Amino acid sequence: MTKTIRVAHLYGDLMNTYGDIGNILSLRYYAKQIGVEVTSNVVSLEEDFNADDYDFMVFGGGQDFEQTIVSKDIQTKKDEIKRFIEQGKPVIAICGGFQLLGNYYVAANGKKLPGIGALDHYTDAMKDNRFIGNIEIQNEQTKEKYHGFENHAGVTYLGPSERALGKVIKGHGNNGKDGTEGAIYKNTVCTYFHGPILARNGNLAKRMMFHALEKKYPETDFTSEKPKVKVDSF
């Protein structure tokens, strides 16, 4: 029987300003190399989200208008999203998705929008400034380096239960002050990397893919399949 990874593309019709669907396409590419099928479904406004229906979540970024709409609707889904995260299922959350998983986000107009408090960070807004440009970071646990492009006016500060995705080598990162970029909690990865991050960083894509497979199929040993996933042709 073909193994599958079911992806929830959270608000993929609204929060996909920077082509964050590319993270799903990248996951599908690497999964195909080991005979795994990736299916995806957009979960949007006034639609139910059930944590048991999915193995992986992608939550992209959007403009302030879309983010305002999503910040209201996502409150109806927050319990199931929290359950998904606490179960250790992989999540990749980019920019606006990163912000809304936290406690709150302050928009450019100064309005404070509620997040869902699934992670313990918060986001303030810069005035008359944005962090824009190429960025490079290094993950302190794996020593892997990740490359991407950041474009955000929000400045995010991590909570005590989170660790950074990486330390900034080049660029601004979460807030331009403490040298952090992104956040990790269990198997949830948050970041300001557009590009999208899993397309430019195959090592991270593979790592998250195997987290999803090992969580869904705990009786299967994937050790022999991990070396079969190639990145040089991507």
PDB file of C-alpha atoms in Angstrom:
ATOM      1  CA  MET A   1       0.000   0.000   0.000  1.00  0.00           C
ATOM      2  CA  THR A   2       1.310   3.442  -0.952  1.00  0.00           C
ATOM      3  CA  LYS A   3       2.201   5.598   2.002  1.00  0.00           C
ATOM      4  CA  THR A   4       0.700   9.083   1.970  1.00  0.00           C
ATOM      5  CA  ILE A   5       1.215  12.477   3.592  1.00  0.00           C
ATOM      6  CA  ARG A   6      -1.978  14.534   3.802  1.00  0.00           C
ATOM      7  CA  VAL A   7      -1.244  18.268   3.843  1.00  0.00           C
ATOM      8  CA  ALA A   8      -3.574  20.955   5.155  1.00  0.00           C
ATOM      9  CA  HIS A   9      -2.851  24.204   3.303  1.00  0.00           C
ATOM     10  CA  LEU A  10      -4.278  26.578   5.879  1.00  0.00           C
ATOM     11  CA  TYR A  11      -5.945  29.572   4.179  1.00  0.00           C
ATOM     12  CA  GLY A  12      -4.044  28.735   1.005  1.00  0.00           C
ATOM     13  CA  ASP A  13      -6.411  30.923  -1.017  1.00  0.00           C
ATOM     14  CA  LEU A  14      -5.679  33.987   1.135  1.00  0.00           C
ATOM     15  CA  MET A  15      -2.259  33.462   2.704  1.00  0.00           C
ATOM     16  CA  ASN A  16      -0.127  32.638  -0.326  1.00  0.00           C
ATOM     17  CA  THR A  17       1.152  36.080  -1.340  1.00  0.00           C
ATOM     18  CA  TYR A  18       4.744  34.980  -1.766  1.00  0.00           C
ATOM     19  CA  GLY A  19       4.185  31.608  -3.417  1.00  0.00           C
ATOM     20  CA  ASP A  20       4.274  29.630  -0.198  1.00  0.00           C
ATOM     21  CA  ILE A  21       2.491  26.788  -1.996  1.00  0.00           C
ATOM     22  CA  GLY A  22       5.995  25.985  -3.233  1.00  0.00           C
ATOM     23  CA  ASN A  23       6.580  24.341   0.129  1.00  0.00           C
ATOM     24  CA  ILE A  24       3.930  21.753  -0.733  1.00  0.00           C
ATOM     25  CA  LEU A  25       5.403  21.239  -4.207  1.00  0.00           C
ATOM     26  CA  SER A  26       8.833  20.687  -2.662  1.00  0.00           C
ATOM     27  CA  LEU A  27       7.474  18.191  -0.162  1.00  0.00           C
ATOM     28  CA  ARG A  28       5.744  16.356  -3.001  1.00  0.00           C
ATOM     29  CA  TYR A  29       8.999  16.256  -4.987  1.00  0.00           C
ATOM     30  CA  TYR A  30      11.039  14.634  -2.219  1.00  0.00           C
ATOM     31  CA  ALA A  31       8.246  12.265  -1.235  1.00  0.00           C
ATOM     32  CA  LYS A  32       7.934  10.999  -4.810  1.00  0.00           C
ATOM     33  CA  GLN A  33      11.586   9.940  -4.737  1.00  0.00           C
ATOM     34  CA  ILE A  34      10.793   7.315  -2.103  1.00  0.00           C
ATOM     35  CA  GLY A  35       7.383   6.311  -3.451  1.00  0.00           C
ATOM     36  CA  VAL A  36       5.293   8.386  -1.042  1.00  0.00           C
ATOM     37  CA  GLU A  37       2.219  10.280  -2.244  1.00  0.00           C
ATOM     38  CA  VAL A  38       1.481  13.825  -1.020  1.00  0.00           C
ATOM     39  CA  THR A  39      -2.075  15.119  -1.187  1.00  0.00           C
ATOM     40  CA  SER A  40      -3.133  18.618  -0.177  1.00  0.00           C
ATOM     41  CA  ASN A  41      -6.333  20.435   0.650  1.00  0.00           C
ATOM     42  CA  VAL A  42      -6.971  24.139   1.226  1.00  0.00           C
ATOM     43  CA  VAL A  43      -8.719  24.765   4.544  1.00  0.00           C
ATOM     44  CA  SER A  44     -10.114  28.298   4.459  1.00  0.00           C
ATOM     45  CA  LEU A  45     -12.795  30.600   5.848  1.00  0.00           C
ATOM     46  CA  GLU A  46     -15.777  29.036   7.608  1.00  0.00           C
ATOM     47  CA  GLU A  47     -14.384  25.542   7.032  1.00  0.00           C
ATOM     48  CA  ASP A  48     -13.705  23.031   9.773  1.00  0.00           C
ATOM     49  CA  PHE A  49     -10.204  21.818  10.522  1.00  0.00           C
ATOM     50  CA  ASN A  50      -9.838  18.404  12.121  1.00  0.00           C
ATOM     51  CA  ALA A  51      -6.345  17.551  13.318  1.00  0.00           C
ATOM     52  CA  ASP A  52      -6.915  13.842  12.655  1.00  0.00           C
ATOM     53  CA  ASP A  53      -7.474  14.434   8.934  1.00  0.00           C
ATOM     54  CA  TYR A  54      -3.928  15.634   8.178  1.00  0.00           C
ATOM     55  CA  ASP A  55      -0.274  14.738   8.679  1.00  0.00           C
ATOM     56  CA  PHE A  56       1.396  18.034   7.733  1.00  0.00           C
ATOM     57  CA  MET A  57       0.340  21.692   7.752  1.00  0.00           C
ATOM     58  CA  VAL A  58       1.455  24.643   5.627  1.00  0.00           C
ATOM     59  CA  PHE A  59       0.422  28.137   6.749  1.00  0.00           C
ATOM     60  CA  GLY A  60       1.695  30.900   4.465  1.00  0.00           C
ATOM     61  CA  GLY A  61       1.928  34.672   4.523  1.00  0.00           C
ATOM     62  CA  GLY A  62      -0.413  37.410   3.348  1.00  0.00           C
ATOM     63  CA  GLN A  63      -1.045  41.138   3.324  1.00  0.00           C
ATOM     64  CA  ASP A  64      -2.551  42.974   6.303  1.00  0.00           C
ATOM     65  CA  PHE A  65      -6.069  42.914   4.807  1.00  0.00           C
ATOM     66  CA  GLU A  66      -6.114  39.149   4.376  1.00  0.00           C
ATOM     67  CA  GLN A  67      -4.381  38.640   7.689  1.00  0.00           C
ATOM     68  CA  THR A  68      -7.083  40.662   9.462  1.00  0.00           C
ATOM     69  CA  ILE A  69      -9.766  38.414   7.996  1.00  0.00           C
ATOM     70  CA  VAL A  70      -7.862  35.261   8.862  1.00  0.00           C
ATOM     71  CA  SER A  71      -7.142  36.412  12.423  1.00  0.00           C
ATOM     72  CA  LYS A  72     -10.899  36.351  13.109  1.00  0.00           C
ATOM     73  CA  ASP A  73     -11.718  33.076  11.393  1.00  0.00           C
ATOM     74  CA  ILE A  74      -8.765  31.138  12.785  1.00  0.00           C
ATOM     75  CA  GLN A  75     -10.167  31.498  16.301  1.00  0.00           C
ATOM     76  CA  THR A  76     -12.792  28.885  15.335  1.00  0.00           C
ATOM     77  CA  LYS A  77      -9.996  26.461  14.419  1.00  0.00           C
ATOM     78  CA  LYS A  78      -7.516  27.190  17.183  1.00  0.00           C
ATOM     79  CA  ASP A  79      -8.301  24.198  19.417  1.00  0.00           C
ATOM     80  CA  GLU A  80      -7.736  21.706  16.590  1.00  0.00           C
ATOM     81  CA  ILE A  81      -4.629  23.553  15.361  1.00  0.00           C
ATOM     82  CA  LYS A  82      -3.209  23.452  18.883  1.00  0.00           C
ATOM     83  CA  ARG A  83      -4.006  19.737  19.107  1.00  0.00           C
ATOM     84  CA  PHE A  84      -2.253  19.145  15.776  1.00  0.00           C
ATOM     85  CA  ILE A  85       0.850  20.973  16.996  1.00  0.00           C
ATOM     86  CA  GLU A  86       0.890  19.291  20.410  1.00  0.00           C
ATOM     87  CA  GLN A  87       0.677  15.883  18.732  1.00  0.00           C
ATOM     88  CA  GLY A  88       4.047  16.660  17.151  1.00  0.00           C
ATOM     89  CA  LYS A  89       2.816  16.704  13.574  1.00  0.00           C
ATOM     90  CA  PRO A  90       4.969  18.919  11.325  1.00  0.00           C
ATOM     91  CA  VAL A  91       3.927  22.498  10.573  1.00  0.00           C
ATOM     92  CA  ILE A  92       5.708  25.032   8.376  1.00  0.00           C
ATOM     93  CA  ALA A  93       4.400  28.548   9.076  1.00  0.00           C
ATOM     94  CA  ILE A  94       5.690  31.498   7.081  1.00  0.00           C
ATOM     95  CA  CYS A  95       5.493  35.217   7.907  1.00  0.00           C
ATOM     96  CA  GLY A  96       1.793  35.913   8.589  1.00  0.00           C
ATOM     97  CA  GLY A  97       1.260  32.268   9.491  1.00  0.00           C
ATOM     98  CA  PHE A  98       4.188  32.503  11.910  1.00  0.00           C
ATOM     99  CA  GLN A  99       2.670  35.624  13.477  1.00  0.00           C
ATOM    100  CA  LEU A 100      -0.860  34.239  13.857  1.00  0.00           C
ATOM    101  CA  LEU A 101       0.303  31.081  15.618  1.00  0.00           C
ATOM    102  CA  GLY A 102       1.610  33.352  18.367  1.00  0.00           C
ATOM    103  CA  ASN A 103      -0.180  35.449  20.967  1.00  0.00           C
ATOM    104  CA  TYR A 104      -0.796  38.580  18.906  1.00  0.00           C
ATOM    105  CA  TYR A 105       0.300  40.592  15.895  1.00  0.00           C
ATOM    106  CA  VAL A 106       0.326  44.396  15.580  1.00  0.00           C
ATOM    107  CA  ALA A 107      -0.544  45.497  12.040  1.00  0.00           C
ATOM    108  CA  ALA A 108       1.029  48.442  10.230  1.00  0.00           C
ATOM    109  CA  ASN A 109      -1.945  50.648  11.217  1.00  0.00           C
ATOM    110  CA  GLY A 110      -1.286  49.921  14.876  1.00  0.00           C
ATOM    111  CA  LYS A 111      -4.250  47.588  15.312  1.00  0.00           C
ATOM    112  CA  LYS A 112      -3.550  44.618  17.575  1.00  0.00           C
ATOM    113  CA  LEU A 113      -4.815  41.385  16.060  1.00  0.00           C
ATOM    114  CA  PRO A 114      -5.199  38.232  18.163  1.00  0.00           C
ATOM    115  CA  GLY A 115      -3.250  35.125  17.337  1.00  0.00           C
ATOM    116  CA  ILE A 116      -4.227  31.723  18.664  1.00  0.00           C
ATOM    117  CA  GLY A 117      -1.502  31.333  21.292  1.00  0.00           C
ATOM    118  CA  ALA A 118      -0.383  27.958  19.995  1.00  0.00           C
ATOM    119  CA  LEU A 119       3.194  29.206  20.343  1.00  0.00           C
ATOM    120  CA  ASP A 120       4.490  31.667  22.891  1.00  0.00           C
ATOM    121  CA  HIS A 121       5.746  34.541  20.705  1.00  0.00           C
ATOM    122  CA  TYR A 122       4.311  37.948  19.856  1.00  0.00           C
ATOM    123  CA  THR A 123       4.799  40.413  17.006  1.00  0.00           C
ATOM    124  CA  ASP A 124       4.985  44.204  17.080  1.00  0.00           C
ATOM    125  CA  ALA A 125       5.143  46.483  14.041  1.00  0.00           C
ATOM    126  CA  MET A 126       7.941  48.720  12.798  1.00  0.00           C
ATOM    127  CA  LYS A 127       7.038  52.200  11.631  1.00  0.00           C
ATOM    128  CA  ASP A 128       8.197  53.316   8.183  1.00  0.00           C
ATOM    129  CA  ASN A 129      10.565  50.381   7.810  1.00  0.00           C
ATOM    130  CA  ARG A 130      10.704  46.821   6.529  1.00  0.00           C
ATOM    131  CA  PHE A 131      13.293  44.069   6.674  1.00  0.00           C
ATOM    132  CA  ILE A 132      13.866  43.130   3.036  1.00  0.00           C
ATOM    133  CA  GLY A 133      16.634  41.099   1.450  1.00  0.00           C
ATOM    134  CA  ASN A 134      18.494  37.822   1.292  1.00  0.00           C
ATOM    135  CA  ILE A 135      19.055  36.066   4.589  1.00  0.00           C
ATOM    136  CA  GLU A 136      21.244  33.214   5.818  1.00  0.00           C
ATOM    137  CA  ILE A 137      20.991  31.472   9.168  1.00  0.00           C
ATOM    138  CA  GLN A 138      22.495  28.466  10.936  1.00  0.00           C
ATOM    139  CA  ASN A 139      20.548  26.039  13.066  1.00  0.00           C
ATOM    140  CA  GLU A 140      22.423  25.576  16.321  1.00  0.00           C
ATOM    141  CA  GLN A 141      21.293  21.961  16.835  1.00  0.00           C
ATOM    142  CA  THR A 142      21.863  20.481  13.365  1.00  0.00           C
ATOM    143  CA  LYS A 143      24.514  23.002  12.188  1.00  0.00           C
ATOM    144  CA  GLU A 144      22.613  23.204   8.897  1.00  0.00           C
ATOM    145  CA  LYS A 145      22.589  26.547   7.102  1.00  0.00           C
ATOM    146  CA  TYR A 146      19.379  27.821   5.519  1.00  0.00           C
ATOM    147  CA  HIS A 147      19.051  30.463   2.817  1.00  0.00           C
ATOM    148  CA  GLY A 148      16.038  32.562   1.887  1.00  0.00           C
ATOM    149  CA  PHE A 149      14.500  35.972   1.339  1.00  0.00           C
ATOM    150  CA  GLU A 150      12.802  38.031   4.039  1.00  0.00           C
ATOM    151  CA  ASN A 151      10.223  40.786   3.555  1.00  0.00           C
ATOM    152  CA  HIS A 152       8.390  41.835   6.719  1.00  0.00           C
ATOM    153  CA  ALA A 153       7.497  44.859   8.839  1.00  0.00           C
ATOM    154  CA  GLY A 154       6.614  42.757  11.862  1.00  0.00           C
ATOM    155  CA  VAL A 155       9.181  42.207  14.591  1.00  0.00           C
ATOM    156  CA  THR A 156       8.744  38.979  16.509  1.00  0.00           C
ATOM    157  CA  TYR A 157      10.014  38.040  19.951  1.00  0.00           C
ATOM    158  CA  LEU A 158      10.130  34.395  21.007  1.00  0.00           C
ATOM    159  CA  GLY A 159       8.722  32.997  24.207  1.00  0.00           C
ATOM    160  CA  PRO A 160      10.508  30.720  26.719  1.00  0.00           C
ATOM    161  CA  SER A 161       9.028  27.521  25.272  1.00  0.00           C
ATOM    162  CA  GLU A 162      10.468  28.174  21.800  1.00  0.00           C
ATOM    163  CA  ARG A 163      13.918  28.090  20.296  1.00  0.00           C
ATOM    164  CA  ALA A 164      15.022  29.871  17.135  1.00  0.00           C
ATOM    165  CA  LEU A 165      15.118  28.091  13.798  1.00  0.00           C
ATOM    166  CA  GLY A 166      18.575  29.580  13.471  1.00  0.00           C
ATOM    167  CA  LYS A 167      21.026  32.324  14.328  1.00  0.00           C
ATOM    168  CA  VAL A 168      21.331  35.075  11.750  1.00  0.00           C
ATOM    169  CA  ILE A 169      24.528  35.058   9.703  1.00  0.00           C
ATOM    170  CA  LYS A 170      23.315  37.589   7.133  1.00  0.00           C
ATOM    171  CA  GLY A 171      20.089  39.592   7.212  1.00  0.00           C
ATOM    172  CA  HIS A 172      17.743  40.773   9.961  1.00  0.00           C
ATOM    173  CA  GLY A 173      15.703  37.811  11.217  1.00  0.00           C
ATOM    174  CA  ASN A 174      12.862  38.006  13.712  1.00  0.00           C
ATOM    175  CA  ASN A 175      13.496  41.504  15.019  1.00  0.00           C
ATOM    176  CA  GLY A 176      16.913  42.745  13.931  1.00  0.00           C
ATOM    177  CA  LYS A 177      18.107  42.822  17.544  1.00  0.00           C
ATOM    178  CA  ASP A 178      18.624  39.428  19.136  1.00  0.00           C
ATOM    179  CA  GLY A 179      20.080  37.542  16.157  1.00  0.00           C
ATOM    180  CA  THR A 180      17.288  34.971  15.974  1.00  0.00           C
ATOM    181  CA  GLU A 181      15.267  33.859  12.950  1.00  0.00           C
ATOM    182  CA  GLY A 182      12.124  31.805  13.065  1.00  0.00           C
ATOM    183  CA  ALA A 183      10.924  29.527  15.818  1.00  0.00           C
ATOM    184  CA  ILE A 184      10.780  25.819  16.585  1.00  0.00           C
ATOM    185  CA  TYR A 185       8.331  24.175  18.954  1.00  0.00           C
ATOM    186  CA  LYS A 186       7.992  20.390  18.825  1.00  0.00           C
ATOM    187  CA  ASN A 187       7.819  19.754  15.034  1.00  0.00           C
ATOM    188  CA  THR A 188       6.415  23.179  14.197  1.00  0.00           C
ATOM    189  CA  VAL A 189       8.809  25.387  12.237  1.00  0.00           C
ATOM    190  CA  CYS A 190       8.065  29.099  11.864  1.00  0.00           C
ATOM    191  CA  THR A 191      10.060  31.492   9.704  1.00  0.00           C
ATOM    192  CA  TYR A 192      10.096  34.749   7.759  1.00  0.00           C
ATOM    193  CA  PHE A 193      11.767  32.986   4.806  1.00  0.00           C
ATOM    194  CA  HIS A 194       9.972  33.372   1.526  1.00  0.00           C
ATOM    195  CA  GLY A 195      11.303  31.784  -1.578  1.00  0.00           C
ATOM    196  CA  PRO A 196       9.821  29.336  -0.394  1.00  0.00           C
ATOM    197  CA  ILE A 197      12.014  27.888   2.335  1.00  0.00           C
ATOM    198  CA  LEU A 198      11.546  24.162   1.559  1.00  0.00           C
ATOM    199  CA  ALA A 199      12.377  24.719  -2.111  1.00  0.00           C
ATOM    200  CA  ARG A 200      15.664  26.429  -1.315  1.00  0.00           C
ATOM    201  CA  ASN A 201      16.587  24.176   1.604  1.00  0.00           C
ATOM    202  CA  GLY A 202      16.118  20.526   0.703  1.00  0.00           C
ATOM    203  CA  ASN A 203      17.724  19.348   3.936  1.00  0.00           C
ATOM    204  CA  LEU A 204      14.939  20.986   5.955  1.00  0.00           C
ATOM    205  CA  ALA A 205      12.263  19.686   3.560  1.00  0.00           C
ATOM    206  CA  LYS A 206      13.504  16.118   3.963  1.00  0.00           C
ATOM    207  CA  ARG A 207      13.796  16.444   7.727  1.00  0.00           C
ATOM    208  CA  MET A 208      10.172  17.583   8.017  1.00  0.00           C
ATOM    209  CA  MET A 209       8.955  14.972   5.531  1.00  0.00           C
ATOM    210  CA  PHE A 210      10.432  12.134   7.596  1.00  0.00           C
ATOM    211  CA  HIS A 211       8.985  13.620  10.779  1.00  0.00           C
ATOM    212  CA  ALA A 212       5.540  13.335   9.150  1.00  0.00           C
ATOM    213  CA  LEU A 213       6.142   9.769   7.947  1.00  0.00           C
ATOM    214  CA  GLU A 214       7.587   8.528  11.230  1.00  0.00           C
ATOM    215  CA  LYS A 215       4.699  10.089  13.132  1.00  0.00           C
ATOM    216  CA  LYS A 216       2.071   8.510  10.863  1.00  0.00           C
ATOM    217  CA  TYR A 217       3.767   5.139  10.369  1.00  0.00           C
ATOM    218  CA  PRO A 218       5.588   4.437  13.672  1.00  0.00           C
ATOM    219  CA  GLU A 219       5.847   0.730  12.840  1.00  0.00           C
ATOM    220  CA  THR A 220       7.945   1.463   9.724  1.00  0.00           C
ATOM    221  CA  ASP A 221      11.720   1.945   9.800  1.00  0.00           C
ATOM    222  CA  PHE A 222      12.571   4.636   7.253  1.00  0.00           C
ATOM    223  CA  THR A 223      16.336   4.463   7.823  1.00  0.00           C
ATOM    224  CA  SER A 224      17.020   2.700   4.511  1.00  0.00           C
ATOM    225  CA  GLU A 225      14.920   5.195   2.550  1.00  0.00           C
ATOM    226  CA  LYS A 226      16.487   8.393   3.859  1.00  0.00           C
ATOM    227  CA  PRO A 227      19.662   8.174   1.718  1.00  0.00           C
ATOM    228  CA  LYS A 228      17.535   7.709  -1.426  1.00  0.00           C
ATOM    229  CA  VAL A 229      16.226  11.249  -1.268  1.00  0.00           C
ATOM    230  CA  LYS A 230      18.429  13.423  -3.477  1.00  0.00           C
ATOM    231  CA  VAL A 231      18.728  17.183  -3.465  1.00  0.00           C
ATOM    232  CA  ASP A 232      21.360  17.861  -6.108  1.00  0.00           C
ATOM    233  CA  SER A 233      18.901  17.753  -9.037  1.00  0.00           C
ATOM    234  CA  PHE A 234      16.340  20.078  -7.456  1.00  0.00           C
TER     235      PHE A 234
END
